[in-house]
Coordinates of C-alpha atoms and ligand atoms in Angstrom, one line a residue:
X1 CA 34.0 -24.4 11.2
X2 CA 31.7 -27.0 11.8
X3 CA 29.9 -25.4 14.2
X4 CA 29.7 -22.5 11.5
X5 CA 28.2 -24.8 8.8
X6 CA 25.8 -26.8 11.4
X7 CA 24.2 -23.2 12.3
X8 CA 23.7 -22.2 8.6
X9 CA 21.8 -25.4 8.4
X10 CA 19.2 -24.4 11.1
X11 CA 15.7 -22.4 10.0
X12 CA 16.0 -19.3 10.7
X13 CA 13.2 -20.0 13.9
X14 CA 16.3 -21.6 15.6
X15 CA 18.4 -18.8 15.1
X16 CA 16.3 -16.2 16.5
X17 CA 15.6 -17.9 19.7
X18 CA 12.8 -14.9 19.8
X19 CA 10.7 -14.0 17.3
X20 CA 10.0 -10.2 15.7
X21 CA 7.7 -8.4 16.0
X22 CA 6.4 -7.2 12.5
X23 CA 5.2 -4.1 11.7
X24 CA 4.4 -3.2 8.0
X25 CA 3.5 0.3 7.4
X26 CA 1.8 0.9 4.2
X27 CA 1.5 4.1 2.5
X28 CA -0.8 4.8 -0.2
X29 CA 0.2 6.4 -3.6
X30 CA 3.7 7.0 -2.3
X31 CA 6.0 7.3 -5.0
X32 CA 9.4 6.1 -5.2
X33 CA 11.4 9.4 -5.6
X34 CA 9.0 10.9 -3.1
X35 CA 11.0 10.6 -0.2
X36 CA 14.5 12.0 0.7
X37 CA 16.7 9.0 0.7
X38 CA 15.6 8.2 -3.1
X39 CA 16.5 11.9 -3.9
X40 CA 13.4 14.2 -2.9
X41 CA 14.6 17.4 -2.1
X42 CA 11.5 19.4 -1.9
X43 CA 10.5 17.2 0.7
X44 CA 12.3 15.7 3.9
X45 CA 11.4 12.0 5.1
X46 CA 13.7 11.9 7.6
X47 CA 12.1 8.9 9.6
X48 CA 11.5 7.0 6.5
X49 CA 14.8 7.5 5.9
X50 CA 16.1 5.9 9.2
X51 CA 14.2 3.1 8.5
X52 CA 16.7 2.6 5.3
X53 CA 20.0 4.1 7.2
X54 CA 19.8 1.7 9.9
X55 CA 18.4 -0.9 7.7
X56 CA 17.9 -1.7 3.8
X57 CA 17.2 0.5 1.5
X58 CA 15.7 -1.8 -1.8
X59 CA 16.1 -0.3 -5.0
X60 CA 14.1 -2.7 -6.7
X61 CA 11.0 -3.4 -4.5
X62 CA 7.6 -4.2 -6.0
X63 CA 4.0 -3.6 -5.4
X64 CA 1.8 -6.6 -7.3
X65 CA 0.1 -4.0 -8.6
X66 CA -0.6 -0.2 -10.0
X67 CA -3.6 0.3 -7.9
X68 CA -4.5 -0.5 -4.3
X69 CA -7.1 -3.2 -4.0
X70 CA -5.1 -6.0 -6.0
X71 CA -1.9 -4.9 -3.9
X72 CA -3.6 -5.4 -0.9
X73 CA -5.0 -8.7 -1.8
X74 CA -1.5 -10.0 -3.3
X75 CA 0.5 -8.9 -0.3
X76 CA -2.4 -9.7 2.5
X77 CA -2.6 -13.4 0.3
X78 CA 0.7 -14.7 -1.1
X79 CA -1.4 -14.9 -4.8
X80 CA -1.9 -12.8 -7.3
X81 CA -4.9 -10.6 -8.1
X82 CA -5.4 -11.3 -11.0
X83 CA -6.3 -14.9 -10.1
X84 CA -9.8 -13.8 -8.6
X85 CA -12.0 -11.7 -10.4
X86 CA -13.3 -8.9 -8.2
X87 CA -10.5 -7.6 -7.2
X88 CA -10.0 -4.3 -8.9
X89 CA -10.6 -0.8 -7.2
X90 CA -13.6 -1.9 -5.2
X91 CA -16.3 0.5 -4.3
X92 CA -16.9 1.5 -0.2
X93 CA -20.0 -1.3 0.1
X94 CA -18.3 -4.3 -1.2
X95 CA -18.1 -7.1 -0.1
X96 CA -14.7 -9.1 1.3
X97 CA -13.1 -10.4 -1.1
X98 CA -10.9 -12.7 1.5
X99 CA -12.1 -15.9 1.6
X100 CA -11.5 -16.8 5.2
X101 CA -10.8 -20.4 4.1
X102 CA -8.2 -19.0 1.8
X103 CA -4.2 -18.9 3.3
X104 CA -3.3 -15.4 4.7
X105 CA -0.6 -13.5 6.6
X106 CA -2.4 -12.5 9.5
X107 CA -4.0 -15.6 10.0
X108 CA -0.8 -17.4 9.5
X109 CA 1.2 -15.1 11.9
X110 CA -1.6 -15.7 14.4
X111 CA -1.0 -19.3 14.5
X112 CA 2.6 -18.5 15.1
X113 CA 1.3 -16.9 18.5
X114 CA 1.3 -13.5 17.1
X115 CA -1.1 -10.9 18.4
X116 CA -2.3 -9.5 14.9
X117 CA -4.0 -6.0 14.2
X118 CA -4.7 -3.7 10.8
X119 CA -4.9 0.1 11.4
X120 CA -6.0 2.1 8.5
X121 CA -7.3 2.3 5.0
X122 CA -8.6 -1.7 4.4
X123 CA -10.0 -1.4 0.4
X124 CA -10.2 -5.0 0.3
X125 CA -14.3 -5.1 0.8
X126 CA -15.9 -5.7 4.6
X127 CA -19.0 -8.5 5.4
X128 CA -21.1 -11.0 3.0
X129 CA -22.2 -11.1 -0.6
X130 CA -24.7 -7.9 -0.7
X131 CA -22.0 -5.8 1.3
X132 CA -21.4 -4.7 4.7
X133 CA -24.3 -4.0 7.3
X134 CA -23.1 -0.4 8.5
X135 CA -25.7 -0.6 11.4
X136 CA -25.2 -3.9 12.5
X137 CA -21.9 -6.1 13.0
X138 CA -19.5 -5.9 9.9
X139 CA -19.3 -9.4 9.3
X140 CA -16.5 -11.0 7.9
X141 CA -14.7 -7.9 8.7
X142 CA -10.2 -7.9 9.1
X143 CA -11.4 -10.0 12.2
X144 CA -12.4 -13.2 10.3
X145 CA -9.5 -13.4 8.8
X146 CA -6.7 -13.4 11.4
X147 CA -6.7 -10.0 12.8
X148 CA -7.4 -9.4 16.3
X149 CA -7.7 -6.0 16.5
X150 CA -8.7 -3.8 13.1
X151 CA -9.8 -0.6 13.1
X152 CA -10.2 0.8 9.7
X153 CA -12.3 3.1 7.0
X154 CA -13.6 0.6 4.8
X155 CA -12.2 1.5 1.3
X156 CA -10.4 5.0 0.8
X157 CA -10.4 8.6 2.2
X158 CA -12.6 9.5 -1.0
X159 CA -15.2 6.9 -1.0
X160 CA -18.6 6.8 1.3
X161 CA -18.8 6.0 3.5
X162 CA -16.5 8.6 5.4
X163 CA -16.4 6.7 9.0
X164 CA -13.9 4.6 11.3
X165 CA -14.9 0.7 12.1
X166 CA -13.4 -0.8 15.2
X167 CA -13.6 -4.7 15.1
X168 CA -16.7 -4.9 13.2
X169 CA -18.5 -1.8 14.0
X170 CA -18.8 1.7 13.3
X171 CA -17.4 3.9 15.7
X172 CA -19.4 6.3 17.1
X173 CA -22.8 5.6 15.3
X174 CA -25.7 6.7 16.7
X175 CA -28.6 4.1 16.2
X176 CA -31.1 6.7 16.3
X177 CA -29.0 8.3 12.7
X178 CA -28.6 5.5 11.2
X179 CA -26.4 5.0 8.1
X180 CA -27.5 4.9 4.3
X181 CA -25.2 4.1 1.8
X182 CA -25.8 4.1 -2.4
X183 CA -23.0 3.5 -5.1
X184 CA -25.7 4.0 -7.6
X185 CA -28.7 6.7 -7.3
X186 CA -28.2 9.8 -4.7
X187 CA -29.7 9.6 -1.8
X188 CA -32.9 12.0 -1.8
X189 CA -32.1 15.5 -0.3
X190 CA -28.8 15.2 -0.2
X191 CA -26.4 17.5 -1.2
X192 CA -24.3 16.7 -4.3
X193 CA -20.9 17.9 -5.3
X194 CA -22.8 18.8 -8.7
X195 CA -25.6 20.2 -6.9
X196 CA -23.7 22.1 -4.4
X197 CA -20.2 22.7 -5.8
X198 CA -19.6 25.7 -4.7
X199 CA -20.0 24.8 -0.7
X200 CA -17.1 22.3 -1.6
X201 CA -13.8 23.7 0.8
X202 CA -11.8 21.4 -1.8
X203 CA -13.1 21.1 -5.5
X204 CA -13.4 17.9 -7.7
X205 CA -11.3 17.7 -11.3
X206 CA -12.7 14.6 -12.4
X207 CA -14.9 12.3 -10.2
X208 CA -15.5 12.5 -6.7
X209 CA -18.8 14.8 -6.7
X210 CA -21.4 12.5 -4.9
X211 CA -22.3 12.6 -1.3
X212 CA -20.3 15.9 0.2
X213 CA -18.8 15.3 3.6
X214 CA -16.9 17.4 5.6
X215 CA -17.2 20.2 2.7
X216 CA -15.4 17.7 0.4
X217 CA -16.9 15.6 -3.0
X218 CA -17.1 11.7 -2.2
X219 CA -17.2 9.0 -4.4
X220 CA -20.7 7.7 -3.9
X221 CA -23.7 8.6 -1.6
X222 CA -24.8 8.6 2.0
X223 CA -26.6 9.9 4.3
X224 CA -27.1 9.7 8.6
X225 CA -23.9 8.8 11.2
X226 CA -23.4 12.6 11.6
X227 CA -21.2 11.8 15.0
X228 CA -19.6 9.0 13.1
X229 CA -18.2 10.8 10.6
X230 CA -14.5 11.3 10.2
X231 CA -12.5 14.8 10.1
X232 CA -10.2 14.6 6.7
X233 CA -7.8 17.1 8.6
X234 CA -7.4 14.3 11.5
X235 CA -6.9 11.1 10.2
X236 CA -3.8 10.7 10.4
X237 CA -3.8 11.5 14.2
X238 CA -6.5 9.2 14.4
X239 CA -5.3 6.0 13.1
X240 CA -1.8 6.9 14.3
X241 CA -2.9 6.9 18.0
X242 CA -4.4 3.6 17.3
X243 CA -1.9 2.4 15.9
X244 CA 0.6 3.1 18.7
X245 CA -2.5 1.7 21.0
X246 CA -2.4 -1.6 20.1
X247 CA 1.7 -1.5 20.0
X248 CA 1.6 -0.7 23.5
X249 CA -1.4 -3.2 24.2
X250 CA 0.5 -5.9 22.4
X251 CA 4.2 -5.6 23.7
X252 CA 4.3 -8.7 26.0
X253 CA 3.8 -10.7 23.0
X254 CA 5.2 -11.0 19.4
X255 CA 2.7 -8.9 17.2
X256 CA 1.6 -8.3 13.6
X257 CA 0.9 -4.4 13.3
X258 CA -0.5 -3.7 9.7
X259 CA -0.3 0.0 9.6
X260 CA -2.0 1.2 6.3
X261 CA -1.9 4.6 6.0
X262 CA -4.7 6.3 4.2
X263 CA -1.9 9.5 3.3
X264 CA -0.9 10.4 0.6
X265 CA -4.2 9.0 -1.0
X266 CA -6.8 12.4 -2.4
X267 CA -8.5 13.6 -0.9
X268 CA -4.9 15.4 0.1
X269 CA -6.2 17.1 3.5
X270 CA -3.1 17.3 6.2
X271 CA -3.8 18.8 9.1
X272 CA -2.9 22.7 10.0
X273 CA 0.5 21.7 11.7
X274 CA 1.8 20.3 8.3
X275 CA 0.0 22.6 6.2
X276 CA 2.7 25.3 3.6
X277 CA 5.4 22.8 4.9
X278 CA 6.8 22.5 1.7
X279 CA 6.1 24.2 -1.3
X280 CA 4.2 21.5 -3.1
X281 CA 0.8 21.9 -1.9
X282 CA -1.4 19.2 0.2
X283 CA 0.5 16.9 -1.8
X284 CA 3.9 17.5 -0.7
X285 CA 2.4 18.6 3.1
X286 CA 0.8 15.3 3.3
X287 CA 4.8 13.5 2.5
X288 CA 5.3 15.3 5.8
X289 CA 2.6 14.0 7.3
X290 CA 3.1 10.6 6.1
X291 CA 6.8 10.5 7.6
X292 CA 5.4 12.2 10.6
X293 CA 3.3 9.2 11.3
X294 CA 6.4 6.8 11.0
X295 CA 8.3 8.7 13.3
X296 CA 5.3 8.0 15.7
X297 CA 6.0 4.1 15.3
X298 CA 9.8 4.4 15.5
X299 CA 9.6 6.6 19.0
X300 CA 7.0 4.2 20.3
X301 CA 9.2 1.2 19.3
X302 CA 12.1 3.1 21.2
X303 CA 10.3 4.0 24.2
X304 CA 8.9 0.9 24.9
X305 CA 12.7 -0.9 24.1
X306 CA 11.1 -2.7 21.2
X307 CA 13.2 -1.3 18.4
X308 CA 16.2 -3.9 18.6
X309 CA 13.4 -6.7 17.4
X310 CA 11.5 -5.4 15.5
X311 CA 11.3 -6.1 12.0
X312 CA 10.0 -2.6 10.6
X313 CA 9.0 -2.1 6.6
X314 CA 7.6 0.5 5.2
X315 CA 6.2 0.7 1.5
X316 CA 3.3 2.1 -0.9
X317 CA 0.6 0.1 -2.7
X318 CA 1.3 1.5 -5.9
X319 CA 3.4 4.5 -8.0
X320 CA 2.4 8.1 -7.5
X321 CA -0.3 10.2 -8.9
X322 CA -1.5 13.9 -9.1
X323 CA -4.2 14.7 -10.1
X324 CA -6.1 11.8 -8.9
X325 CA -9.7 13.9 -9.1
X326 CA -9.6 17.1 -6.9
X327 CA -7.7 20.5 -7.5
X328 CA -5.3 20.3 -5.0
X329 CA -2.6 22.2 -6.6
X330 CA -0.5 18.9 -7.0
X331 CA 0.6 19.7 -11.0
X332 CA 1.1 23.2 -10.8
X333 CA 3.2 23.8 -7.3
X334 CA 4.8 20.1 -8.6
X335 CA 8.4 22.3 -9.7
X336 CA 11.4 20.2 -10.2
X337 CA 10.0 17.3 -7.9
X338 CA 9.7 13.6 -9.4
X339 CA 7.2 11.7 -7.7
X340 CA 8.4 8.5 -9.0
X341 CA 12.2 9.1 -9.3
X342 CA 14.1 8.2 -12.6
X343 CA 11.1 5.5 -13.4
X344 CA 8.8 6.5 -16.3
X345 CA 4.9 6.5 -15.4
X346 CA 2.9 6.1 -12.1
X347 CA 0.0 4.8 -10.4
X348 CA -2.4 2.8 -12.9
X349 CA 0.8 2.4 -15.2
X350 CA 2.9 -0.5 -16.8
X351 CA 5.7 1.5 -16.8
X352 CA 8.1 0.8 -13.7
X353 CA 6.8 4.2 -12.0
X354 CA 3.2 2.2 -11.2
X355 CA 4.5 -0.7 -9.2
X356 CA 8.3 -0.1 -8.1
X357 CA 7.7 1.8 -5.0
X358 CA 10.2 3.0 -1.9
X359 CA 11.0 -0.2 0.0
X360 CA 12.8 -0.1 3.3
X361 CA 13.6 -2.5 5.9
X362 CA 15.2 -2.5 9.4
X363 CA 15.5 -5.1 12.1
X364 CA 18.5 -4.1 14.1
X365 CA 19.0 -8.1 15.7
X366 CA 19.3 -9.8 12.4
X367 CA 19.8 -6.8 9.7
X368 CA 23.3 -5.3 9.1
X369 CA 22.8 -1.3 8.8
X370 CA 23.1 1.1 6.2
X371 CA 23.0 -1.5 3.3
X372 CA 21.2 -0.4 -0.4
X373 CA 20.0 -3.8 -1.8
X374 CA 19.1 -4.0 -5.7
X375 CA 17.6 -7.8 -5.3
X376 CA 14.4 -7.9 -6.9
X377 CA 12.0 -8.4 -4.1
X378 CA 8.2 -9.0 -4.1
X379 CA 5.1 -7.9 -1.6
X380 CA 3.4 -10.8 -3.1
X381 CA 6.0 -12.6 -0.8
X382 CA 5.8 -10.5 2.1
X383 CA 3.5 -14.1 3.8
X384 CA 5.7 -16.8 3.2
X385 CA 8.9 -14.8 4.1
X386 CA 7.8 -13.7 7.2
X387 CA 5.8 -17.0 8.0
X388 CA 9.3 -18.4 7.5
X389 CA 10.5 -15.4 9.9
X390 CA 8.2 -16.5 12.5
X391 CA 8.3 -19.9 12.0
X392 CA 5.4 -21.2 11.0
X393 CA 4.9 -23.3 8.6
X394 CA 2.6 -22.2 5.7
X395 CA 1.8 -22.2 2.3
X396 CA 0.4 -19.9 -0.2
X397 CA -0.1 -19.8 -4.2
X398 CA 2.3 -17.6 -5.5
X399 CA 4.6 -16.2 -2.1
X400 CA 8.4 -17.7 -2.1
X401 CA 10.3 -17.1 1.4
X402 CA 12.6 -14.5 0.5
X403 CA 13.8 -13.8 3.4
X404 CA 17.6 -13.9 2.0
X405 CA 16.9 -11.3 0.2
X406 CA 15.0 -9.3 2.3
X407 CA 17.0 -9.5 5.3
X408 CA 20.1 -8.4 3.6
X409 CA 21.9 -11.8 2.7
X410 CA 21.6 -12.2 -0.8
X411 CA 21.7 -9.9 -3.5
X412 CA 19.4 -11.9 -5.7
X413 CA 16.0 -12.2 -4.7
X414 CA 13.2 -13.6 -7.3
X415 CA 14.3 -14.0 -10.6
X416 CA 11.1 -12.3 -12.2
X417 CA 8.4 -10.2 -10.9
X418 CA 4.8 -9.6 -12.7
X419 CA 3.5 -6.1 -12.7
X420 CA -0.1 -6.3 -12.9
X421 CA -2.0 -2.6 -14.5
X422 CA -3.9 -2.4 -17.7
X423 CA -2.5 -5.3 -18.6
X424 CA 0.6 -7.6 -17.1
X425 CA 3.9 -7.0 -17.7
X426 CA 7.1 -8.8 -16.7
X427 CA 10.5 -8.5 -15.8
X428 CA 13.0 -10.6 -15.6
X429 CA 16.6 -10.1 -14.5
X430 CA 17.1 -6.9 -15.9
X431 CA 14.7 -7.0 -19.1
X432 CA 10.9 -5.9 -18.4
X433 CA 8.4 -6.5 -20.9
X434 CA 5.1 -4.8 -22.1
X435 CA 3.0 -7.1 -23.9
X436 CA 1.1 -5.4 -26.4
X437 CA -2.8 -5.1 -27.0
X438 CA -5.8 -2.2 -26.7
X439 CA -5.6 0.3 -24.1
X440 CA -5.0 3.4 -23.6
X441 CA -1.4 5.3 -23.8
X442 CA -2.1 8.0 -21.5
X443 CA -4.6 8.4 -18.4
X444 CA -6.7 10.7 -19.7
X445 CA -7.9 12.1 -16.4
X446 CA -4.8 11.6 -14.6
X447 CA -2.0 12.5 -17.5
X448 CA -0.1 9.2 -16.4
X449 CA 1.5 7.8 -19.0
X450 CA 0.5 4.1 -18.9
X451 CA 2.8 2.4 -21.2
X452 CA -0.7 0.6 -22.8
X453 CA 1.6 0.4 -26.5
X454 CA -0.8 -1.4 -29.3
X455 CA 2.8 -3.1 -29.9
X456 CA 5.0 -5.1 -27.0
X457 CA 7.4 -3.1 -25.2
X458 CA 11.0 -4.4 -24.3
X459 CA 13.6 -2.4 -21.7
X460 CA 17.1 -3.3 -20.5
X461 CA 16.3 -1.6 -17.3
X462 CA 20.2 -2.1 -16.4
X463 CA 20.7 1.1 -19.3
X464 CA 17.5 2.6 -19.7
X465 CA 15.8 2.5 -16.0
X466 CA 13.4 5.3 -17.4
X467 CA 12.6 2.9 -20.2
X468 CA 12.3 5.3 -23.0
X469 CA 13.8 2.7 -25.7
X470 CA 11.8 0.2 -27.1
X471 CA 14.3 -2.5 -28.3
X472 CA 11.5 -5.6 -29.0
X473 CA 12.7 -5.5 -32.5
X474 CA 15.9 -5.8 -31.9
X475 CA 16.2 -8.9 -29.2
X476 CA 13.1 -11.0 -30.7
X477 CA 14.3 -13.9 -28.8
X478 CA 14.2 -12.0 -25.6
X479 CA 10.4 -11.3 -26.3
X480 CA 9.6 -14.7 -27.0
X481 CA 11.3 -15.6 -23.4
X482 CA 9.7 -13.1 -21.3
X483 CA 6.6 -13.8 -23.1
X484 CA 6.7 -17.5 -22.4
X485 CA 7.4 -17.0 -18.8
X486 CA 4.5 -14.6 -18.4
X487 CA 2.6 -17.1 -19.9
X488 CA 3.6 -20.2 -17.6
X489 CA 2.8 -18.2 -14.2
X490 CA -0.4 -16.6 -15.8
Ligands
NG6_1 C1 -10.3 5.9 -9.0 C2 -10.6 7.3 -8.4 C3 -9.3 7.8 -7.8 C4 -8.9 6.8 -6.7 C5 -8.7 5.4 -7.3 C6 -8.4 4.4 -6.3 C7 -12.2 8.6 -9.8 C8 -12.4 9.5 -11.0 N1 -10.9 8.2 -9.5 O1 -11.5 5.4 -9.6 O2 -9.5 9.0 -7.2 O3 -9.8 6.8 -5.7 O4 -9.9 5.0 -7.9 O5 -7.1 4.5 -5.8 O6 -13.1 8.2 -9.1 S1 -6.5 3.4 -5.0 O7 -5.2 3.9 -4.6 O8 -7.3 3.0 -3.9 O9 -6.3 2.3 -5.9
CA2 CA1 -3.1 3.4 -3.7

């Protein structure tokens, strides 16, 4: 007995006389109810699923955020986005909005003795005020902030410009085509989506008719890097081989993989082999895709006898969406399929579908299997909790060390969580409040419904998860406490 009690005393460090390796993949635009184990059936994730199966499956796991920028910066920070200004949907030439003197997870996991690397879509701006030098060194790039090994696209999969950059440079450039880059007026002579919109192998609904590249509208212009250009239809080959490359390159020490995958992000362009694999379109063939790619990680982690400690997550930066700006089919070969499960909106919304996202967790040395966990947990504290996993002592504005929680012991988990869209919301225990102001109800380009009410909003999500009954006027006092605790972490 008192051995018992003298072991629950000691930090987890202690306990885990070696420490995990941590690998976080990140999908993009994945909603809750798109995979199998939260009820998809037009769809199978099976290695998603074994994730949950022989792990945790969290029914109440939250992105900061309804987009992808300030979801990235909360969960890559330990503080919340809306903190800093400038850290909305940024453009493909921003600059990084990580200060490198500000607290992080990589940088904090490094200290711990952790070989650190980022694989994928990045969205959180690259180099000094001005923007990036895409001929030069990328400077601050993933690299000055803890990360020794990143190899990324800059912002998204439909934003110029459409190349890879390894550790601070573009891969592939040719100095004699050099790169130009505009947000703002074309680039002369080049081809448009307006211009030349019916070259386009994938048409634009709303958006995304600047710079065409690879037959496909872009968000903003450019011109040159012919050879450095990426192939939409091979991405996710391309990031998943480096992503296993620096697994295999790291397995004689602990290591940070941050695996964020540009799928199921528009534009929606799987490759052939996944192509008519279901019957929703690119939209559903890139789910396959997307649990493809995690099967990758899991074989890899077998192969190389890593599996048993490793601490594996996998989760989305925000709810599902689409028609996010090409015809792709998405709506209309949609059917029965709910993108984000029994919640009520999606990406860019207030409304649960925009920030509770599939959450899963396995670490087969410390994690009991086949557990379904309806704690309230946090990416926002995704740095403290696995500082706390790794030992190392850190601290960071807004992260708490959940690791309780997260690893399975306690059913609990934070008492609130703030869900930042048009505007933030809260919820608290089971009660989630949308404060009321201007904005709009519906995305009118998108058909999400946002949950923007010119009145406040109050749900018992215990009875109504879908959160289709207003009861503000009916539980006043409940208001006036949600809205007090909004206000005393805003
Ligand atoms: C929007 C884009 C959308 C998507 C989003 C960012 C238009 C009309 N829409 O502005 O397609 O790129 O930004 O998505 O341009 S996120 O997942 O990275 O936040
Ligand atoms: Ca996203």
């Amino acid at each position: 007995m008192k051995l018992l009690s003298l072991l629950a005393a000691l930090p987890l460090s202690v306990l885990s006389a070696e420490k995990p390796n941590i690998v976080l993949i990140y999908a993009d635009d994945i909603g809750f109810g798109d995979v199998s184990i939260n009820g998809a059936t037009a769809v199978r994730t099976p290695a998603i699923d074994r994730i949950a199966k022989e792990g945790i499956n969290f029914t109440a796991g939250y992105c900061t955020s309804a987009t992808c920028t300030p979801s990235r910066f909360s969960m890559l920070t330990g503080k919340y986005a809306f903190r800093q200004q400038g850290t909305g949907i940024l453009p493909g030439d921003a600059a990084l909005i990580i200060d490198p003197a500000q607290p992080n997870l990589p940088a904090t996991l490094k200290k711990g003795g952790y070989r650190t690397g980022v694989v994928g879509k990045w969205h959180l701006g690259l180099g000094p005020k001005g923007g990036p030098d895409w001929n030069g060194t990328i400077k601050p790039s993933p690299n000055e902030i803890g990360f020794d090994f990143s190899h990324i696209m800059a912002a998204t999969g439909d934003r110029v410009p459409c190349v890879y950059v390894e550790d601070g440079k573009v891969v592939n450039l040719d100095p004699a085509d050099p790169i130009e880059v505009s947000y703002g007026k074309p680039i002369d002579g080049e081809k448009t989506g307006v211009t030349h919109r019916s070259e386009l192998t994938m048409d634009w609904s709303h958006g995304h008719n600047n710079a065409i590249v690879n037959g496909i509208g872009r968000i903003g212009h450019m011109k040159g890097g012919a050879k450095a250009l990426w192939r939409d239809e091979d991405m996710a080959d391309h990031f998943t081989g480096q992503a296993v490359r620096f697994i295999r390159e790291s397995k004689e020490q602990p290591f940070f993989l941050y695996f964020a995958l540009h799928d199921i992000h528009v534009p929606r362009v799987p490759h052939p082999r996944f192509v008519g694999k279901t019957t929703m379109g690119p939209r559903g063939d890139a789910i396959v895709q997307t649990d493809w790619q995690v099967g990758e990680i899991l074989k890899v982690l077998d192969e190389l006898k890593l599996a048993e400690n490793t601490l594996i997550l996998f989760s989305s930066d925000n709810g599902p969406v689409l028609d996010d700006g090409y015809k792709d089919d998405a709506v209309t070969k949609l059917g029965d399929h709910k993108p984000a499960g029994p919640f009520r909106g999606g990406k860019y919304s207030s409304f649960e579908g925009g920030t509770r996202v599939c959450t899963m967790l396995r670490w087969p040395a410390r994690v009991k299997p086949g557990k379904t966990s309806a704690a309230l947990v946090s990416q926002t504290d995704f740095p403290k909790t696995f500082a706390a996993i790794a030992g190392v002592e850190a601290g960071f504005p807004d992260s708490l060390d959940q690791s309780a929680a997260l690893l399975g012991e306690s059913e609990t988990g934070r008492d609130h969580v703030i869900q930042q869209a048009g505007r933030l919301s809260i919820r608290m225990g089971d009660w989630k409040f949308i404060p009321g102001g201007k904005g709009e109800r519906k995305n009118q380009k998108t058909g999400t419904e946002l949950g923007n009410e010119a009145a406040g909003q109050l749900f018992d999500l215990s009875k109504d998860p879908g959160e289709t009954k207003n009861l503000a006027k009916e539980h006043p006092e409940k208001v006036e406490e949600l809205k007090k605790k909004l206000a005393a972490v805003r």
